[in-house]
Coordinates of C-alpha atoms and ligand atoms in Angstrom, one line a residue:
X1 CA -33.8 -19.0 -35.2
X2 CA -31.0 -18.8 -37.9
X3 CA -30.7 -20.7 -41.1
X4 CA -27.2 -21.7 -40.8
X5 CA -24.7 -23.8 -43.1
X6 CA -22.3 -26.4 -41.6
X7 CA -19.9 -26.9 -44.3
X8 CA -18.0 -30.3 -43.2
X9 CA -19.3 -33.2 -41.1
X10 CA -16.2 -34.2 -39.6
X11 CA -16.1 -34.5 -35.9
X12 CA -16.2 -30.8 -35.3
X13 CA -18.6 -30.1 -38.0
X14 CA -21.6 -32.7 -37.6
X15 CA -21.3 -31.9 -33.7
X16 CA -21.7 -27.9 -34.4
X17 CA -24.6 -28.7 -36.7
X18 CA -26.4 -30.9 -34.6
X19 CA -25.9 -29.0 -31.0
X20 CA -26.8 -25.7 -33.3
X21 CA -30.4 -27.6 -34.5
X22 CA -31.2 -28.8 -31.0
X23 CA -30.7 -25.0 -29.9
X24 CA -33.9 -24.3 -32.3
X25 CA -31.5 -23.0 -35.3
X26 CA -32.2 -24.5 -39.3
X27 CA -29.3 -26.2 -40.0
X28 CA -27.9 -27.6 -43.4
X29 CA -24.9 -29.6 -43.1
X30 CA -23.2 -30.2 -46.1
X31 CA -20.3 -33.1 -46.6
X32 CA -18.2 -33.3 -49.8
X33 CA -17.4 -37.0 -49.6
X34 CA -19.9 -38.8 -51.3
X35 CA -20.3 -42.0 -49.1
X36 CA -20.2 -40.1 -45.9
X37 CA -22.4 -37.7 -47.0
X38 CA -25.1 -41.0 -48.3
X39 CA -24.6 -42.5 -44.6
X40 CA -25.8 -39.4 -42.9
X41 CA -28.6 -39.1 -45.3
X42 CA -29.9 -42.3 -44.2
X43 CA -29.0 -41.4 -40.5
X44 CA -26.7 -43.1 -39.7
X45 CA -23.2 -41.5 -38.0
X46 CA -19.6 -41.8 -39.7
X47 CA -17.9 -42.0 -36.0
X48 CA -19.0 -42.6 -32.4
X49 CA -19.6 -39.7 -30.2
X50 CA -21.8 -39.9 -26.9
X51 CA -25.4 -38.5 -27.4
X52 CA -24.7 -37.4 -31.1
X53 CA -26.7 -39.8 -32.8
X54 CA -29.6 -39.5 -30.5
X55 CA -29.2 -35.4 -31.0
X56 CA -28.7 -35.8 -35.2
X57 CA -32.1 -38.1 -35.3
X58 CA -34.0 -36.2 -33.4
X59 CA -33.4 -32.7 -35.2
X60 CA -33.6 -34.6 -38.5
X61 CA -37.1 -36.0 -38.2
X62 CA -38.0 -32.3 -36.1
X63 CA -37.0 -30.8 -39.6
X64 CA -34.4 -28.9 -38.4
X65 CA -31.0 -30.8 -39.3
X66 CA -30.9 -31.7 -43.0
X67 CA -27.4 -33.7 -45.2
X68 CA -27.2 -32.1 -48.2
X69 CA -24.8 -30.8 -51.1
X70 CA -22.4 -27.5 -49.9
X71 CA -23.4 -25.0 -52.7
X72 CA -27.4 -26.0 -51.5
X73 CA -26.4 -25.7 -48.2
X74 CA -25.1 -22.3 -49.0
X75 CA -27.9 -21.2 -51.0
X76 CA -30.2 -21.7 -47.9
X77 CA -28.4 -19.7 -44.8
X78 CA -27.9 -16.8 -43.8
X79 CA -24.5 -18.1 -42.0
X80 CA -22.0 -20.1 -42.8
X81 CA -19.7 -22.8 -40.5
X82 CA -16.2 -23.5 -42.2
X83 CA -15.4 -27.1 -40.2
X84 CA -13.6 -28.7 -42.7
X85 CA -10.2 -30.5 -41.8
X86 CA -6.9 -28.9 -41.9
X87 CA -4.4 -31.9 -41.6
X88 CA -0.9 -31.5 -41.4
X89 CA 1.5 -30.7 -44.2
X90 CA 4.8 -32.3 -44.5
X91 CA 6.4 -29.5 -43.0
X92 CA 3.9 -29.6 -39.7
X93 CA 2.1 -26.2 -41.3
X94 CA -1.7 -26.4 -41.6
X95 CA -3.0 -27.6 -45.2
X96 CA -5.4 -24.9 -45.6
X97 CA -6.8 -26.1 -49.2
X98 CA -10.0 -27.5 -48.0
X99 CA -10.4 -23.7 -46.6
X100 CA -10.0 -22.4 -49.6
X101 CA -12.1 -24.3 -51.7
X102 CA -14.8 -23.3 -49.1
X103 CA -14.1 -20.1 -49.7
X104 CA -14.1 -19.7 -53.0
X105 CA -17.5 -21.4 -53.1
X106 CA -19.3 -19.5 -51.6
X107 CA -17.6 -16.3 -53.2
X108 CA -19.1 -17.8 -56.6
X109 CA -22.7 -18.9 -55.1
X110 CA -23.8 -17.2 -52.5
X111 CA -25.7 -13.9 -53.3
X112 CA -27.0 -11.4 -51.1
X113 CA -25.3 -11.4 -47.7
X114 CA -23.8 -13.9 -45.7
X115 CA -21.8 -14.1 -42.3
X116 CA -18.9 -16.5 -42.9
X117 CA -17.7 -17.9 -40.0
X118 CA -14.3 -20.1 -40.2
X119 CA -14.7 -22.6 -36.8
X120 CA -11.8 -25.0 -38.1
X121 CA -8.7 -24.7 -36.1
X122 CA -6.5 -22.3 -38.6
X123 CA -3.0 -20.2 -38.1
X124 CA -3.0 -16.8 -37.5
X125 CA -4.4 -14.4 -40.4
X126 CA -6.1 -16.9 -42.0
X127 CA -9.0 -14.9 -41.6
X128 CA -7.3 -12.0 -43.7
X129 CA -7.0 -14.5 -46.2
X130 CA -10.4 -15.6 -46.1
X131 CA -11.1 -11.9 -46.2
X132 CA -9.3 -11.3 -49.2
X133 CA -10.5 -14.0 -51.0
X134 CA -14.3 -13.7 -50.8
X135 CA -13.4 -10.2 -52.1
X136 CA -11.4 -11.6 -55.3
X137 CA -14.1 -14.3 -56.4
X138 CA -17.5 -12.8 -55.2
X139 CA -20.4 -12.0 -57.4
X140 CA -21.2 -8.6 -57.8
X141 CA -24.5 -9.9 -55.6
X142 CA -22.7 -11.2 -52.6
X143 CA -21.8 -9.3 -49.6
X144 CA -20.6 -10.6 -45.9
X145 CA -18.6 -10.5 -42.7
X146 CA -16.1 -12.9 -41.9
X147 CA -16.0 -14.2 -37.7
X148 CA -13.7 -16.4 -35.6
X149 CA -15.3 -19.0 -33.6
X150 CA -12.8 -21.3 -32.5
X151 CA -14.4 -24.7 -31.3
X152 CA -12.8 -26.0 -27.8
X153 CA -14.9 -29.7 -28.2
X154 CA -12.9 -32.5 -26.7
X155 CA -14.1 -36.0 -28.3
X156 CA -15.8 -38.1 -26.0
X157 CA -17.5 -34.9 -25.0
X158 CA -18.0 -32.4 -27.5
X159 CA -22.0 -32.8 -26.9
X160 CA -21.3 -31.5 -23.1
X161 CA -18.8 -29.1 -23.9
X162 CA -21.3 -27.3 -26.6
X163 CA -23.7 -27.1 -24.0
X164 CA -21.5 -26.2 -20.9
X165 CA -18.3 -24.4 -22.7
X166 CA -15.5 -22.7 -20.2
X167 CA -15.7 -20.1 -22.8
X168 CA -17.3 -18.7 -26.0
X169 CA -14.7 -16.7 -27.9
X170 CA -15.8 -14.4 -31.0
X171 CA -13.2 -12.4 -33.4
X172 CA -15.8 -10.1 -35.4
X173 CA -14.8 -6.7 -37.0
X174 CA -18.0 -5.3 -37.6
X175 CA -21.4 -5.0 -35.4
X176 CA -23.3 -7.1 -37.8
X177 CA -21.0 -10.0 -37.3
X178 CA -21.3 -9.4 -33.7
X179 CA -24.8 -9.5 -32.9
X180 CA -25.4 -12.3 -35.4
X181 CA -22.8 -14.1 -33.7
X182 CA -24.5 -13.3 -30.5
X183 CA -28.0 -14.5 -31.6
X184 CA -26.4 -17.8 -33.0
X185 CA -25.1 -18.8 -29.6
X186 CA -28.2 -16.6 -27.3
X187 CA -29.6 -20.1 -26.3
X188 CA -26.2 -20.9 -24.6
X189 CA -25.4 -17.4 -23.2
X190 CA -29.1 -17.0 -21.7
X191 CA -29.4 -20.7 -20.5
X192 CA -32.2 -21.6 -22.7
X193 CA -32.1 -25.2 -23.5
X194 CA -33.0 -28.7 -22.0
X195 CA -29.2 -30.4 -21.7
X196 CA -29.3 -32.8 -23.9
X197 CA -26.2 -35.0 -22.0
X198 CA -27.7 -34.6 -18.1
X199 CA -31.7 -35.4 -17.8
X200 CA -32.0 -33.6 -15.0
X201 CA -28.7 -31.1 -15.5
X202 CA -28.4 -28.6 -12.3
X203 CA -25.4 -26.8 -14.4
X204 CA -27.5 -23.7 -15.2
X205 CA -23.6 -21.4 -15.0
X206 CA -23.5 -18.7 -18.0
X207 CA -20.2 -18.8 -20.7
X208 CA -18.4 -16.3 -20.3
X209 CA -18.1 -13.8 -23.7
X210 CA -14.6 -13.0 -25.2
X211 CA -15.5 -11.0 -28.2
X212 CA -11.6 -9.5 -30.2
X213 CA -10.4 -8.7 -33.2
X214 CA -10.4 -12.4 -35.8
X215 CA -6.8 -12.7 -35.1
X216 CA -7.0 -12.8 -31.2
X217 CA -9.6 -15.4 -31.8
X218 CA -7.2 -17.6 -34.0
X219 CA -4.4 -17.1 -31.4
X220 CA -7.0 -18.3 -28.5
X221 CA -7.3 -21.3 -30.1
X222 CA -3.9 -22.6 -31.0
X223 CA -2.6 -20.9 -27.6
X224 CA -5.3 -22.8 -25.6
X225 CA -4.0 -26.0 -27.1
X226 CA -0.5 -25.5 -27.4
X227 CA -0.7 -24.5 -23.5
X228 CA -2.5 -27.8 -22.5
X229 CA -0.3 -29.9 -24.8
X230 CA 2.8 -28.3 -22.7
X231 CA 1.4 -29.3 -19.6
X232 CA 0.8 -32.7 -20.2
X233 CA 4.4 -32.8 -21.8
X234 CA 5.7 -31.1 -18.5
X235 CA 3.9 -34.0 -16.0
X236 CA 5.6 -36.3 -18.5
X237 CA 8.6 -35.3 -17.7
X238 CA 8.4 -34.6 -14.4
X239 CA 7.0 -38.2 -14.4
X240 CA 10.7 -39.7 -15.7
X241 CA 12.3 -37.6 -13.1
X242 CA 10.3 -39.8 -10.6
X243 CA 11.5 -42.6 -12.0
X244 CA 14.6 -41.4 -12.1
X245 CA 14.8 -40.0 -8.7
X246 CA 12.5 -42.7 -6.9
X247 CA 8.7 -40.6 -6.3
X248 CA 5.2 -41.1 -6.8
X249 CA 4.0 -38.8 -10.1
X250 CA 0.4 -39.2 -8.7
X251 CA 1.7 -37.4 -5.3
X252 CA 3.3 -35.3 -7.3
X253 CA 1.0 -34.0 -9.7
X254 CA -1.8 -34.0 -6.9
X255 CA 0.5 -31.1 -4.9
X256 CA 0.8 -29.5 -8.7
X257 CA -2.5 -29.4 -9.1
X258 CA -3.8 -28.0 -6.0
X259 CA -2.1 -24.5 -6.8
X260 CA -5.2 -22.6 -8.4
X261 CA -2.9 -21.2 -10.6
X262 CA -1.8 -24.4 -12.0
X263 CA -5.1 -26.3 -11.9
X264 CA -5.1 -30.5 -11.6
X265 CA -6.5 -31.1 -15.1
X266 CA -4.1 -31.9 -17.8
X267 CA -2.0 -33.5 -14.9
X268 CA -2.4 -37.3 -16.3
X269 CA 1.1 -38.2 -17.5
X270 CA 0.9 -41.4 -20.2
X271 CA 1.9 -42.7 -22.9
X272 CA 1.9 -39.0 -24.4
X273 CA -0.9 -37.5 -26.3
X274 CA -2.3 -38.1 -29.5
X275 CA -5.5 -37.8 -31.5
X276 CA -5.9 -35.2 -34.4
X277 CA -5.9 -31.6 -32.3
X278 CA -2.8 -31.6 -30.2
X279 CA -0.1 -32.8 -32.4
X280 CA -1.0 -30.6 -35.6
X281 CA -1.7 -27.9 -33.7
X282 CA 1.4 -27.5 -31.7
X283 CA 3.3 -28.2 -35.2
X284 CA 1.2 -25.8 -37.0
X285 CA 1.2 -23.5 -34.1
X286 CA 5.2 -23.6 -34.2
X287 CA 5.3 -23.0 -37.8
X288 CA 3.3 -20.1 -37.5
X289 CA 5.3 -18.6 -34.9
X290 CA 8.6 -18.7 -36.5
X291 CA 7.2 -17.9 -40.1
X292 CA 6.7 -14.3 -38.4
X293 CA 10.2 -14.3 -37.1
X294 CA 9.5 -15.7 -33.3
X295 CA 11.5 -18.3 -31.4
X296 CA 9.5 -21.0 -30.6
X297 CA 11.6 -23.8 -29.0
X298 CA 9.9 -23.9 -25.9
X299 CA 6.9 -25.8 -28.1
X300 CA 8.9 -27.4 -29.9
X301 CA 10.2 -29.2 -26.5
X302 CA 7.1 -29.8 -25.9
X303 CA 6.9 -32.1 -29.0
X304 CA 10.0 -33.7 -28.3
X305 CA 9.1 -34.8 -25.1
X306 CA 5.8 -36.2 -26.5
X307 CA 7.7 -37.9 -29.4
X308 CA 9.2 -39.7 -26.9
X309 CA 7.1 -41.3 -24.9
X310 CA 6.2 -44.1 -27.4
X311 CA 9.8 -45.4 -27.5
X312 CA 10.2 -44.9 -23.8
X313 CA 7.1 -47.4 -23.0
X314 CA 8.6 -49.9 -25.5
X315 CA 11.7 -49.8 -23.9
X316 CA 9.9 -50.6 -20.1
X317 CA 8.3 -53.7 -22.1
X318 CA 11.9 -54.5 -23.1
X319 CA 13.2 -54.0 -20.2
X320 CA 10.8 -56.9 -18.4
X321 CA 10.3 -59.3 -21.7
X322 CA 13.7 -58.4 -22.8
X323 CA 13.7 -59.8 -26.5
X324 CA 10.2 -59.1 -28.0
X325 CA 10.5 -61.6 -30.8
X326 CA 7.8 -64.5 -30.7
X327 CA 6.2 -62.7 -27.2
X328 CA 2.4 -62.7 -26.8
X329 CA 1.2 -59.4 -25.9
X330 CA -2.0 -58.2 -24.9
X331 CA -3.4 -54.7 -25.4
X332 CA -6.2 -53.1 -24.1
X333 CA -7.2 -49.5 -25.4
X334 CA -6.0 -48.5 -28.7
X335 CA -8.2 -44.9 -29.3
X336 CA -5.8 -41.8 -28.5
X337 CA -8.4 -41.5 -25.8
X338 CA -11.5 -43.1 -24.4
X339 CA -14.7 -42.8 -25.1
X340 CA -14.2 -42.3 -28.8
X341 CA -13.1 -44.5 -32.1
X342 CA -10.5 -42.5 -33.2
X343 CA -7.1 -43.2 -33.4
X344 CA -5.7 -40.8 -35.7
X345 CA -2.0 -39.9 -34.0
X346 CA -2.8 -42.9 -31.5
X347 CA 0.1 -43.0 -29.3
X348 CA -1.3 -46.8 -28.6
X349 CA -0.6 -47.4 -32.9
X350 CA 3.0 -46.3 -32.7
X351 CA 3.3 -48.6 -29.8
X352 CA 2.1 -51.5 -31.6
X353 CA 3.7 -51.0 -34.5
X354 CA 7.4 -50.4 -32.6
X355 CA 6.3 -54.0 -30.9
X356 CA 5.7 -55.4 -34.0
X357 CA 8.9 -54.2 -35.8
X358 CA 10.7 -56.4 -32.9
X359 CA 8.8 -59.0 -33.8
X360 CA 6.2 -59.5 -31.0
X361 CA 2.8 -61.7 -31.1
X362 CA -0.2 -58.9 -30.5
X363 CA -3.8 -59.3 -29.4
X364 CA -6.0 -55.9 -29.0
X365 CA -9.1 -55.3 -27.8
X366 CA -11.1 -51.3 -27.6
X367 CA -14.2 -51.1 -27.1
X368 CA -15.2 -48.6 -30.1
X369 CA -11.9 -48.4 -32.1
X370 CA -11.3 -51.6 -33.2
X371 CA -13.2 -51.1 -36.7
X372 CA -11.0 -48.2 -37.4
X373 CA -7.9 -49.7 -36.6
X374 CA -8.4 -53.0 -38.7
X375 CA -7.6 -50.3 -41.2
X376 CA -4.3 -49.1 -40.5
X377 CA -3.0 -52.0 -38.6
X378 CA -4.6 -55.5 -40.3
X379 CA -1.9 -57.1 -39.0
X380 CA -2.3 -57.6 -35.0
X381 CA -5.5 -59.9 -34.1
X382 CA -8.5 -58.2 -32.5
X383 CA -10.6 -59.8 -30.2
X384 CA -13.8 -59.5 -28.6
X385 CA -13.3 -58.8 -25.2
X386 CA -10.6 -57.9 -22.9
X387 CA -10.0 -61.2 -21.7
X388 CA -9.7 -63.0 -24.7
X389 CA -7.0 -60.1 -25.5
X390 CA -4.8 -61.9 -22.4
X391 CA -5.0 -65.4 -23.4
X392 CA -1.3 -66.8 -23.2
X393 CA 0.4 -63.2 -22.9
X394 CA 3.4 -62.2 -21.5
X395 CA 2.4 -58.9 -20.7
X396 CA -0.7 -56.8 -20.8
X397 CA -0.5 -53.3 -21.8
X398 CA -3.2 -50.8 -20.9
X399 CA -2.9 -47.9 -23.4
X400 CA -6.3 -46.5 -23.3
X401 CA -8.1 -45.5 -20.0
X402 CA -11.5 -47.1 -21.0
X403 CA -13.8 -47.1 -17.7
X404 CA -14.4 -51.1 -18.9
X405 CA -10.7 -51.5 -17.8
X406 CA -10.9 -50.2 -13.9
X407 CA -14.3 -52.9 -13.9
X408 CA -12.2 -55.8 -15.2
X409 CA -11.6 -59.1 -13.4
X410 CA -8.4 -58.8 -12.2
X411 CA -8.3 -62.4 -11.1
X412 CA -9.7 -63.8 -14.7
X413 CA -7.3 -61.7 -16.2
X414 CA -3.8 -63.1 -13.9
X415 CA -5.2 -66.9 -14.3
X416 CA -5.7 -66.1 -18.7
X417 CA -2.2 -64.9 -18.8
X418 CA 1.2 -66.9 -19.2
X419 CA 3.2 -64.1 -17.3
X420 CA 1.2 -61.9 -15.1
X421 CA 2.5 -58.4 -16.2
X422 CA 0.6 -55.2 -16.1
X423 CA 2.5 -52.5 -17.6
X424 CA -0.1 -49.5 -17.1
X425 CA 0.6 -46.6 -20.0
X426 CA -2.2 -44.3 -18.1
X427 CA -1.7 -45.1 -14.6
X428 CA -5.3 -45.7 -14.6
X429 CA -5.3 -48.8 -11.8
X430 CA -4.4 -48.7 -8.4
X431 CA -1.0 -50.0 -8.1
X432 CA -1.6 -51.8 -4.7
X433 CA -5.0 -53.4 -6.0
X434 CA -3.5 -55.0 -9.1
X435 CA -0.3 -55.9 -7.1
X436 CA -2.4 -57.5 -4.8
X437 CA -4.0 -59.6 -6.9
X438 CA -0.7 -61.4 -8.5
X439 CA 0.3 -59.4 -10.9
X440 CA 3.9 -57.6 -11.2
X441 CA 2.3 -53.8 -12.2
X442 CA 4.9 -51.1 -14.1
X443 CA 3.0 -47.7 -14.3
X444 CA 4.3 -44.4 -15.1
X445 CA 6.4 -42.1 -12.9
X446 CA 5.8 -44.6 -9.8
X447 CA 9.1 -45.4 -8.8
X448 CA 8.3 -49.3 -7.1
X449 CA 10.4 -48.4 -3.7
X450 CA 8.2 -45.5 -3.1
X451 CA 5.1 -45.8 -0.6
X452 CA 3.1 -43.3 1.6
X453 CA 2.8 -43.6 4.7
X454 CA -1.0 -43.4 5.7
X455 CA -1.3 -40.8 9.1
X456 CA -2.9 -42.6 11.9
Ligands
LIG1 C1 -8.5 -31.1 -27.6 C2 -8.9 -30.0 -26.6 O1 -8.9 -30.5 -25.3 C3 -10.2 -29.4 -27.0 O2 -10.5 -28.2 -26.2 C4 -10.1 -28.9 -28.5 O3 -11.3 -28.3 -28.9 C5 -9.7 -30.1 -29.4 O4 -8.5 -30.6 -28.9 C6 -9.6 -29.6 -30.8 O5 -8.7 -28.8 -31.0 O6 -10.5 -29.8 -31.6 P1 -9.2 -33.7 -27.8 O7 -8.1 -33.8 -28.8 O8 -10.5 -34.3 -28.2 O9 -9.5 -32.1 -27.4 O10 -8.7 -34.4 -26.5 P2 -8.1 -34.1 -25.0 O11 -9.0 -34.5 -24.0 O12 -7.7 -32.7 -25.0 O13 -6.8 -35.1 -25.0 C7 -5.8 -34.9 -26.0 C8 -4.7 -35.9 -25.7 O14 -4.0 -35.6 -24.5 C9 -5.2 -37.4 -25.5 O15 -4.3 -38.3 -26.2 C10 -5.1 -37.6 -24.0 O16 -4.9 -39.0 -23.7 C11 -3.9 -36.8 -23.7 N1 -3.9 -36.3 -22.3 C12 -4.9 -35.4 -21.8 C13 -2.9 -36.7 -21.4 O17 -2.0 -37.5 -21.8 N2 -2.9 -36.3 -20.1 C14 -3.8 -35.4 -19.7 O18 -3.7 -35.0 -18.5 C15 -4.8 -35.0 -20.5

């Protein structure tokens, strides 16, 4: 057992802090905004994640999570998370101030040793920075080691992925770094723990161990997420061409995707993708790379392409409604993904608000991100339930993949609606089944003359 400090209780942060307590580690996880920091003193969570509530309460009342201030959440460990955010700058290059603060913190409080571990997604070298600037605040008192940890937690699984990661990847430059990094995360690599996702979870398969130098570690990160942002901006494309050329993407991306070397996940083509990793990272990423004199076009297709998408579903509405003005559309799924409430970098937003511009009439339904998006987007009318979303539409757009969505009643949905239109931005309904049922069904990459033949 470690006492460890979480500083930031953001989506990477309070998931780190809770999966670390429920691995038997003391955990003080500190939050700088006031009213956030309040709610999770009363228990409550700032965002919806499956299984983190029930993990954060039940290591709270075991006496092993606690919400508290960073410099007390400093003074009490022995280690030290950096989660805290690093948006985008205007130029696409990671705002690293929130870093810094950290950072000089704990040069001024901490004394005696500490391992200083920075877990937020960060450019390369920012560990040399972080390095250098512990040196030039610290206390006489205050000694420490500096590790790379990057987090690879999707949202709408980051409980699972903590407990069952592909990988666990270390940048440390001393031993001591290295075996406390090792003894932080011992529960995982020896299999020690009751899954707190699956009751009776058969998935007993050991990490795998990349321990490098801090700035491999950085790379892994932004690599990993650059690569699986190009992929998904490679099946988009390959998607159009379908289109284009009259195929079946699905088809397609199944043959793709049954190379080992090319793997099926990150295969979905859509509406492009969104959320608060893949976007900033790529840009950062791309920054990075040609601040040290590299060029990086090849990613910065890959943001093109992405860019995209959202004017190339408006333009498939168009193309049906033909003038948007005055036309009731419904929309179902408005988080960049399901199974979560957040919507930062949505692709479904910048849909609604091109629909909007042209003057369109919108309904929405999600089933956790509604909340959240009555924030940036008062303006559109949010209903209850999915069918009450459809009421007197002309279309019905399906931008998130909620599993609600493949359960709906297709029949409800065609007799609610003026104009039965199902334009699919996920291609997460079986054409045939929704065609069958009365609606005209758009999708992506499914060229409409296309059909497999089924082999007696
Ligand atoms: C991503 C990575 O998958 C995590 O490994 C990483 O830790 C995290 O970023 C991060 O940097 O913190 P996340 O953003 O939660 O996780 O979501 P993903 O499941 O990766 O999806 C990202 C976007 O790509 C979504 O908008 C999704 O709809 C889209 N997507 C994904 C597709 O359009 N097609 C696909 O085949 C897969």
């Amino acid at each position: 057992m470690m006492q460890i400090a979480v500083i930031g209780a953001g989506y990477v942060g309070l998931t780190t802090a809770a999966c670390l307590a429920e691995i038997g580690h003391e955990v003080s996880c500190a939050e700088s905004n006031v009213q956030k920091l309040e709610l999770l003193k009363r228990g409550a969570l700032p965002f919806f994640e499956p299984h983190l509530e029930e993990l954060v309460q039940r290591n709270r009342q075991a006496g092993r999570l606690s919400f508290t201030s960073t410099p007390e959440a400093i003074a009490r460990s022995h280690a030290i998370f950096i989660c805290v955010g690093t948006p985008p700058l205007e130029n696409g290059e990671a705002d690293l101030t929130a870093i810094e603060g950290v950072a000089r913190t704990i040069a001024q409080q901490a004394t005696g040793y500490r391992l200083v571990i920075e877990k937020s997604t960060v450019p390369v070298q920012t560990g040399r920075q972080l390095q250098r600037h512990l040196r030039l605040y610290r206390r006489a008192e205050f000694t420490y080691d500096v590790a790379s940890n990057p987090e690879f937690l999707r949202e709408g699984s980051a409980v699972e992925d903590f407990f069952h990661p592909d990988r666990i990847v270390i940048g440390v430059e001393s031993p001591n770094a290295a075996n406390a990094m090792r003894e932080i995360y011992e529960p995982i690599l020896e299999q020690q723990f009751a899954c707190p996702v699956h009751a009776s979870c058969e998935d007993r398969s050991v990490p795998p161990l990349v321990i490098t130098d801090i700035n491999s570690a950085e790379l892994v990160k932004h690599a990993s997420n650059s690569f699986l942002a190009m992929k998904i901006s490679f099946i988009n494309l390959i998607a159009d061409l379908c289109e284009a050329a009259g195929a079946d993407i699905t088809k397609v991306a199944e043959g793709i995707g049954l190379d080992r070397r090319i793997g099926a996940s990150f295969l979905r083509p859509g509406i492009g993708f969104g959320g608060f990793c893949f976007p900033k990272d790529l840009q950062a990423f791309v920054r990075i790379g040609e601040r040290l004199g590299l060029d990086f076009s090849l990613l910065r297709e890959v943001e093109k392409i992405n860019l995209r998408r959202v004017d190339q579903f408006v333009e498939k509405v168009r193309r049906e409604l033909w003038v948007l003005r005055g036309k009731k559309i419904g929309i179902w799924g408005l988080a960049f993904k399901p199974d979560t409430d957040d919507i930062r970098f949505a692709p479904s937003l910048a849909i609604i608000q091109r629909l909007l511009a042209e003057g369109a009439d919108v309904s929405a339904y999600d089933p956790q991100a509604m909340t959240k998006a009555k924030e940036e987007l008062p303006e559109i009318r949010y209903c209850q339930n999915p069918y009450e979303a459809v009421e007197g539409a002309e279309a019905l757009l399906l931008l998130t993949e909620w599993e609600e969505f493949g359960h709906a009643d297709l029949e409800r949905v065609r007799r609610l609606m003026d104009r039965p239109l199902l334009v699919d931005g996920r291609n997460m309904l079986a054409r045939e089944k929704v065609i069958a049922h009365g609606f005209q069904y758009i999708g992506i990459g499914q060229s409409a003359e296309v059909g497999a033949v089924a082999l007696a």
